[in-house]
Short mmCIF file of N, CA, C and O in Angstrom, two decimals:
data_model
loop_
_atom_site.label_atom_id
_atom_site.label_comp_id
_atom_site.label_asym_id
_atom_site.label_seq_id
_atom_site.Cartn_x
_atom_site.Cartn_y
_atom_site.Cartn_z
N MET A 12 1.07 -1.50 0.15
CA MET A 12 0.23 -0.21 -0.25
C MET A 12 0.57 1.50 -0.06
O MET A 12 1.15 1.88 0.79
N PRO A 13 0.66 2.00 -1.35
CA PRO A 13 1.88 3.40 -1.10
C PRO A 13 1.15 4.47 -0.11
O PRO A 13 -0.50 4.50 -0.41
N GLU A 14 1.44 4.86 0.67
CA GLU A 14 1.31 6.62 1.33
C GLU A 14 2.02 7.35 1.12
O GLU A 14 3.26 7.25 0.89
N ILE A 15 1.50 8.43 0.48
CA ILE A 15 2.06 9.61 0.23
C ILE A 15 2.25 10.76 0.85
O ILE A 15 0.48 11.11 1.58
N THR A 16 2.59 11.12 1.09
CA THR A 16 2.73 12.54 2.12
C THR A 16 2.90 13.83 1.22
O THR A 16 4.19 14.16 1.04
N VAL A 17 2.59 14.63 1.26
CA VAL A 17 2.42 16.25 0.60
C VAL A 17 2.63 17.05 1.39
O VAL A 17 1.74 17.94 2.61
N ASN A 18 4.34 18.26 1.54
CA ASN A 18 3.95 18.64 2.30
C ASN A 18 3.82 20.09 1.63
O ASN A 18 4.32 19.95 0.22
N MET A 19 3.38 21.48 1.86
CA MET A 19 3.05 22.48 1.24
C MET A 19 2.71 23.72 2.38
O MET A 19 1.80 23.48 2.88
N ALA A 20 2.67 24.73 1.18
CA ALA A 20 2.18 25.87 1.69
C ALA A 20 0.63 25.83 1.72
O ALA A 20 -0.05 25.38 1.49
N ALA A 21 -0.05 26.64 3.08
CA ALA A 21 -1.77 26.50 3.33
C ALA A 21 -2.03 27.59 2.21
O ALA A 21 -1.36 28.37 1.93
N GLY A 22 -3.39 27.11 1.66
CA GLY A 22 -4.20 27.94 1.15
C GLY A 22 -4.59 27.76 -0.24
O GLY A 22 -5.18 28.82 -1.00
N ARG A 23 -4.62 26.77 -0.61
CA ARG A 23 -5.09 26.18 -2.04
C ARG A 23 -6.74 25.42 -1.00
O ARG A 23 -6.65 25.28 -0.09
N THR A 24 -7.93 25.38 -2.19
CA THR A 24 -8.65 25.23 -1.96
C THR A 24 -9.14 23.55 -1.59
O THR A 24 -8.18 23.07 -1.91
N ASP A 25 -10.14 23.23 -1.71
CA ASP A 25 -10.43 21.79 -0.95
C ASP A 25 -10.79 21.11 -2.15
O ASP A 25 -10.21 19.96 -2.48
N GLU A 26 -11.16 21.73 -2.88
CA GLU A 26 -11.16 20.70 -4.48
C GLU A 26 -9.96 20.74 -5.26
O GLU A 26 -9.89 19.73 -5.60
N GLN A 27 -8.88 21.81 -5.23
CA GLN A 27 -7.48 22.07 -5.51
C GLN A 27 -6.64 20.91 -5.05
O GLN A 27 -6.01 19.70 -5.61
N LYS A 28 -7.64 20.86 -3.24
CA LYS A 28 -6.71 19.73 -2.83
C LYS A 28 -6.63 18.32 -3.49
O LYS A 28 -6.17 17.10 -3.54
N ALA A 29 -8.04 18.16 -3.41
CA ALA A 29 -8.95 16.73 -3.28
C ALA A 29 -8.43 16.44 -4.94
O ALA A 29 -8.54 15.42 -5.41
N GLY A 30 -8.40 17.13 -5.59
CA GLY A 30 -7.87 17.41 -7.27
C GLY A 30 -6.52 16.75 -7.53
O GLY A 30 -6.14 15.72 -8.34
N MET A 31 -5.56 17.67 -6.92
CA MET A 31 -4.38 17.08 -7.12
C MET A 31 -3.81 15.54 -5.88
O MET A 31 -3.49 14.81 -6.84
N MET A 32 -5.14 15.27 -5.68
CA MET A 32 -4.72 13.69 -4.81
C MET A 32 -5.34 13.02 -5.30
O MET A 32 -5.03 11.79 -5.78
N ARG A 33 -6.38 12.94 -6.44
CA ARG A 33 -7.19 11.90 -6.77
C ARG A 33 -5.84 11.83 -8.25
O ARG A 33 -5.53 10.56 -8.62
N ASP A 34 -5.28 13.52 -9.06
CA ASP A 34 -4.43 12.92 -10.42
C ASP A 34 -2.88 12.00 -9.44
O ASP A 34 -2.94 10.91 -9.86
N ILE A 35 -2.84 12.32 -8.32
CA ILE A 35 -1.42 11.32 -7.82
C ILE A 35 -2.06 9.70 -7.14
O ILE A 35 -1.25 8.61 -7.82
N THR A 36 -3.49 9.57 -6.81
CA THR A 36 -3.50 8.02 -7.11
C THR A 36 -3.71 8.08 -8.27
O THR A 36 -3.07 6.58 -8.39
N THR A 37 -4.04 8.81 -10.10
CA THR A 37 -4.21 8.15 -10.86
C THR A 37 -2.69 7.54 -11.31
O THR A 37 -2.20 6.35 -11.85
N ALA A 38 -2.15 8.52 -11.40
CA ALA A 38 -0.39 8.26 -11.17
C ALA A 38 -0.03 7.18 -10.44
O ALA A 38 1.02 6.40 -11.18
N LEU A 39 -0.25 6.52 -9.33
CA LEU A 39 0.36 5.09 -8.72
C LEU A 39 -0.77 4.08 -9.79
O LEU A 39 0.50 3.33 -9.71
N VAL A 40 -1.62 4.09 -9.54
CA VAL A 40 -2.35 3.46 -10.46
C VAL A 40 -1.66 2.91 -12.03
O VAL A 40 -1.76 1.73 -11.95
N THR A 41 -1.78 3.83 -12.15
CA THR A 41 -1.01 3.58 -13.95
C THR A 41 0.67 3.16 -13.87
O THR A 41 0.89 2.46 -14.57
N HIS A 42 1.25 4.02 -12.98
CA HIS A 42 2.61 3.49 -12.77
C HIS A 42 3.24 2.59 -12.15
O HIS A 42 4.16 1.58 -12.48
N LEU A 43 2.24 2.14 -10.75
CA LEU A 43 2.98 1.38 -10.02
C LEU A 43 2.09 -0.16 -9.81
O LEU A 43 2.45 -1.14 -9.58
N GLY A 44 0.73 0.09 -10.60
CA GLY A 44 0.10 -1.25 -11.08
C GLY A 44 -0.64 -1.67 -9.77
O GLY A 44 -1.38 -2.74 -9.65
N VAL A 45 -1.31 -0.51 -8.84
CA VAL A 45 -1.23 -0.64 -7.86
C VAL A 45 -3.07 -0.51 -7.56
O VAL A 45 -3.75 0.37 -8.44
N ALA A 46 -4.18 -0.90 -6.92
CA ALA A 46 -5.62 -0.41 -6.64
C ALA A 46 -5.66 0.83 -6.20
O ALA A 46 -5.03 1.20 -5.24
N ALA A 47 -6.74 1.81 -6.83
CA ALA A 47 -6.38 2.84 -6.02
C ALA A 47 -7.30 3.15 -4.60
O ALA A 47 -6.59 3.93 -3.70
N GLU A 48 -7.61 1.77 -4.55
CA GLU A 48 -8.17 1.69 -3.07
C GLU A 48 -7.18 1.45 -2.04
O GLU A 48 -7.49 1.83 -0.44
N ASP A 49 -5.85 1.38 -2.23
CA ASP A 49 -4.46 1.02 -1.51
C ASP A 49 -4.19 2.09 -1.32
O ASP A 49 -3.19 2.00 -0.65
N VAL A 50 -4.12 3.21 -2.72
CA VAL A 50 -3.57 4.61 -2.04
C VAL A 50 -4.15 5.03 -1.14
O VAL A 50 -5.01 5.39 -0.61
N VAL A 51 -2.99 5.56 0.30
CA VAL A 51 -3.30 6.72 0.91
C VAL A 51 -2.09 8.09 0.73
O VAL A 51 -1.16 7.93 0.37
N ILE A 52 -3.15 9.29 0.81
CA ILE A 52 -2.52 10.14 0.55
C ILE A 52 -2.71 11.38 1.77
O ILE A 52 -3.81 11.89 2.63
N GLN A 53 -1.67 11.99 2.30
CA GLN A 53 -1.77 12.96 3.25
C GLN A 53 -1.31 14.23 2.78
O GLN A 53 -0.19 14.16 2.65
N ILE A 54 -2.34 14.86 3.17
CA ILE A 54 -1.66 16.69 3.17
C ILE A 54 -1.39 17.34 4.32
O ILE A 54 -2.21 17.04 5.10
N ASN A 55 0.78 17.64 4.37
CA ASN A 55 0.18 18.44 5.85
C ASN A 55 0.90 19.90 5.31
O ASN A 55 1.28 20.60 4.04
N GLU A 56 0.01 21.36 5.84
CA GLU A 56 -0.03 21.99 5.76
C GLU A 56 0.36 23.35 6.52
O GLU A 56 0.20 22.66 7.83
N ALA A 57 1.23 23.80 6.32
CA ALA A 57 1.50 24.99 7.02
C ALA A 57 1.89 26.03 7.00
O ALA A 57 1.20 26.67 5.60
N PRO A 58 1.27 26.90 7.67
CA PRO A 58 0.82 28.40 7.37
C PRO A 58 1.40 29.65 6.62
O PRO A 58 3.04 28.96 6.98
N LEU A 59 1.71 29.82 5.80
CA LEU A 59 2.42 31.34 5.26
C LEU A 59 3.62 31.68 6.25
O LEU A 59 4.72 31.68 5.27
N THR A 60 3.26 31.73 7.22
CA THR A 60 4.16 32.75 8.16
C THR A 60 5.14 31.55 8.76
O THR A 60 6.24 31.84 9.35
N ASN A 61 5.19 30.62 8.93
CA ASN A 61 5.86 28.96 8.80
C ASN A 61 7.20 28.66 8.08
O ASN A 61 7.41 27.34 8.41
N LYS A 62 7.12 28.68 6.86
CA LYS A 62 7.38 28.08 5.73
C LYS A 62 8.35 29.91 5.07
O LYS A 62 7.46 30.67 4.70
N MET A 63 9.71 28.94 4.85
CA MET A 63 10.63 30.08 3.81
C MET A 63 11.27 30.10 3.20
O MET A 63 11.46 28.15 3.10
N LYS A 64 11.57 30.68 1.82
CA LYS A 64 12.15 29.84 0.82
C LYS A 64 12.70 31.40 0.73
O LYS A 64 13.00 32.29 0.32
N GLY A 65 14.24 31.51 0.41
CA GLY A 65 15.42 31.72 0.08
C GLY A 65 15.54 33.24 1.06
O GLY A 65 15.26 34.55 0.36
N GLY A 66 15.18 32.56 2.00
CA GLY A 66 15.48 33.61 3.19
C GLY A 66 14.26 34.63 3.38
O GLY A 66 14.19 35.29 4.04
N LYS A 67 13.04 34.63 2.70
CA LYS A 67 11.74 35.22 3.21
C LYS A 67 10.66 34.05 3.10
O LYS A 67 10.16 32.98 2.71
N THR A 68 9.93 34.85 4.04
CA THR A 68 8.67 33.95 4.95
C THR A 68 7.45 34.32 3.33
O THR A 68 7.92 35.20 2.41
N PHE A 69 6.89 32.87 3.41
CA PHE A 69 5.83 33.13 2.09
C PHE A 69 5.08 33.98 2.22
O PHE A 69 4.69 34.56 1.14
N VAL A 70 4.43 34.79 3.37
CA VAL A 70 3.85 35.61 3.57
C VAL A 70 4.97 36.78 2.91
O VAL A 70 4.04 37.70 2.10
N GLU A 71 5.91 37.60 3.28
CA GLU A 71 6.55 38.15 2.46
C GLU A 71 6.53 38.10 1.09
O GLU A 71 7.04 38.84 0.21
N ARG A 72 6.68 36.44 0.33
CA ARG A 72 7.22 36.38 -0.72
C ARG A 72 5.90 36.81 -1.13
O ARG A 72 5.78 37.08 -2.42
N LYS A 73 5.04 36.63 -0.55
CA LYS A 73 3.79 36.59 -1.41
C LYS A 73 3.25 39.21 -1.82
O LYS A 73 2.71 39.09 -2.24
N ALA A 74 3.76 39.50 -0.63
CA ALA A 74 3.70 40.47 -0.37
C ALA A 74 4.24 41.46 -1.79
O ALA A 74 4.22 42.69 -2.23
N ALA A 75 5.51 40.65 -1.67
CA ALA A 75 6.56 40.76 -3.09
C ALA A 75 5.67 40.59 -4.19
O ALA A 75 6.20 42.07 -5.25
N ARG A 76 5.02 40.51 -4.39
CA ARG A 76 4.77 39.41 -5.67
C ARG A 76 3.26 40.74 -6.09
O ARG A 76 3.11 41.18 -7.36
N GLY A 77 2.80 41.01 -4.65
CA GLY A 77 1.26 41.51 -4.89
C GLY A 77 1.99 43.08 -5.26
O GLY A 77 0.80 43.78 -5.68
N LYS A 78 2.99 43.22 -4.81
CA LYS A 78 3.57 45.27 -5.21
C LYS A 78 3.60 45.44 -6.80
O LYS A 78 4.22 44.42 -7.76
#
């Protein structure tokens, strides 16, 4: 039973997350030959203040893009 954990910044809609998980499930079924019922996917979301890239929090990065 494949288990996939996705770590990402918070902010996506439930529909976006469900679509992503369906696509990942389909990829595992196609490429690993497992049954969809055996695929487990978990999303861990971090608040934008708790995630940093390039020395700037995701809040700072989002603000810089908005300028």
